[in-house]
């Protein structure tokens, strides 16, 4: 599947964006063996949408993300994990993922002005996920990587990813706070 995606990239960036906006998600989903109405299919669609989301396509892709079917607590927890992981590793887009969280929370509000059940649930899961991330023992994680006895390049790469996740998380939480 990655080969088919890389062959699409050869057409050019604008063509790729146009394909994505012209319901490329649905055509690509048909080629995946996971039915889209199962939990795995919903998670796969959510992950795909986050992977193709850019600043230019934010409105359309965020609407698709919200309609993908993350309406049970388990699926919403996975959705929160996907958003947080993307924000951590793509620190330069942390504002976009914070905007997505704000949009999700704002959209799932009842008409009487109070927060709807889905909004409360999403906000609580996001708060718990962020708190868990802060409570992780970074030194233990670094030591675990060092204990793997990897070659220097792999070790450096894993330590860099760990640091990137940590700094990306700090920035993401800051962006959420500013929203």
XYZ file of C-alpha atoms in Angstrom:
179
model
C 0.000 0.000 0.000
C 2.903 2.344 0.683
C 4.130 1.640 -2.863
C 0.835 2.782 -4.330
C 0.991 5.938 -2.218
C 4.543 6.681 -3.356
C 3.493 6.228 -6.980
C 0.791 8.856 -6.413
C 3.393 11.305 -5.101
C 5.175 11.229 -8.471
C 2.262 13.109 -9.986
C 3.157 16.157 -7.931
C 2.058 17.778 -4.721
C -0.925 19.684 -6.184
C -2.226 16.542 -7.890
C -1.914 14.623 -4.640
C -3.862 17.261 -2.719
C -6.539 17.269 -5.420
C -6.800 13.471 -5.264
C -7.134 13.613 -1.493
C -9.809 16.269 -1.653
C -11.710 14.413 -4.383
C -12.603 11.596 -2.032
C -9.314 9.761 -2.494
C -9.818 8.561 1.071
C -12.859 6.530 0.048
C -11.148 5.053 -3.028
C -8.072 4.141 -0.981
C -10.234 2.710 1.797
C -11.848 0.331 -0.724
C -8.442 -1.194 -1.392
C -7.795 -1.850 2.297
C -9.053 -5.191 3.537
C -10.440 -3.773 6.790
C -14.159 -2.950 6.525
C -14.640 0.787 7.222
C -17.496 0.220 9.691
C -15.414 -1.899 12.101
C -13.288 -0.499 14.914
C -10.083 -1.216 12.990
C -11.538 0.421 9.880
C -12.542 3.536 11.817
C -9.089 3.780 13.404
C -7.450 3.269 10.015
C -9.589 6.033 8.485
C -8.858 8.403 11.392
C -5.130 7.762 11.104
C -5.231 8.274 7.345
C -7.100 11.562 7.710
C -4.537 12.828 10.234
C -1.722 11.783 7.906
C -3.094 13.814 4.997
C -4.224 16.807 7.057
C -2.352 20.007 6.270
C -2.923 23.641 7.110
C -4.546 24.132 3.697
C -6.876 21.117 4.070
C -7.571 21.549 7.783
C -11.253 22.500 7.548
C -12.221 19.674 5.217
C -10.064 17.000 6.876
C -11.030 17.995 10.416
C -14.699 17.675 9.448
C -13.975 14.220 8.012
C -12.071 13.258 11.156
C -15.008 14.249 13.341
C -17.437 12.219 11.189
C -15.291 9.082 11.000
C -17.135 7.431 13.895
C -15.066 7.971 17.038
C -18.191 7.922 19.176
C -17.434 5.161 21.691
C -15.054 5.690 24.597
C -12.543 3.116 23.305
C -12.468 4.587 19.807
C -12.290 8.124 21.154
C -9.327 7.121 23.355
C -7.519 5.791 20.280
C -8.401 9.004 18.430
C -6.924 11.088 21.255
C -3.789 8.919 21.206
C -3.462 9.437 17.444
C -3.813 13.213 17.757
C -1.350 13.483 20.649
C 1.213 11.243 18.943
C 0.992 13.237 15.716
C 1.316 16.521 17.638
C 4.366 15.235 19.505
C 6.233 14.054 16.431
C 5.175 16.933 14.202
C 5.951 19.780 16.574
C 5.671 22.371 13.795
C 1.997 21.381 13.370
C 1.127 21.251 17.072
C -1.032 24.365 16.678
C -3.060 22.572 14.000
C -3.664 19.554 16.244
C -4.606 21.882 19.117
C -7.073 23.571 16.749
C -8.467 20.125 15.931
C -8.962 19.371 19.632
C -10.679 22.726 20.126
C -12.897 22.175 17.106
C -13.884 18.699 18.299
C -14.703 19.952 21.796
C -16.619 22.978 20.469
C -18.599 20.928 17.961
C -19.696 18.353 20.515
C -21.523 20.908 22.650
C -25.258 20.716 23.310
C -27.586 23.435 22.080
C -28.275 24.746 25.609
C -24.677 25.927 25.893
C -23.554 23.127 28.191
C -20.953 20.645 27.125
C -22.398 17.490 25.569
C -21.444 14.016 26.678
C -19.049 13.499 23.762
C -17.375 16.851 24.438
C -16.862 16.017 28.115
C -15.599 12.568 27.241
C -13.132 13.875 24.637
C -11.847 16.624 26.909
C -11.402 14.164 29.804
C -9.558 11.640 27.631
C -7.305 14.375 26.247
C -6.533 15.660 29.735
C -5.761 12.146 31.002
C -3.528 11.389 28.015
C -1.567 14.615 28.457
C -1.207 14.005 32.195
C 0.016 10.433 31.600
C 2.614 11.775 29.209
C 3.917 14.236 31.792
C 4.035 11.561 34.480
C 6.253 9.257 32.434
C 9.754 8.830 33.794
C 11.959 10.239 31.023
C 15.177 9.059 32.650
C 13.853 5.488 32.880
C 12.833 5.632 29.213
C 16.300 6.870 28.243
C 17.912 4.135 30.322
C 15.674 1.505 28.712
C 16.900 2.640 25.288
C 20.512 2.525 26.470
C 19.963 -0.965 27.917
C 18.904 -2.292 24.514
C 22.572 -2.266 23.459
C 21.803 -0.971 19.980
C 24.422 0.335 17.599
C 25.189 4.030 18.078
C 23.076 5.269 15.153
C 19.934 3.393 16.247
C 20.451 4.437 19.850
C 20.889 8.085 18.880
C 17.791 7.920 16.694
C 15.637 6.446 19.483
C 16.918 9.022 21.989
C 16.232 11.813 19.502
C 12.663 10.557 18.958
C 12.153 10.381 22.728
C 13.362 13.974 23.096
C 11.255 15.098 20.132
C 8.139 13.512 21.655
C 8.816 15.263 24.953
C 9.389 18.720 23.492
C 6.540 18.230 21.019
C 4.225 17.356 23.889
C 5.205 20.476 25.800
C 4.479 22.617 22.770
C 1.164 20.839 22.106
C -0.025 21.372 25.679
C 0.989 25.034 25.403
C -0.987 25.375 22.173
C -4.047 23.770 23.777
C -3.758 26.122 26.727
C -3.684 29.137 24.384
C -6.878 27.967 22.647
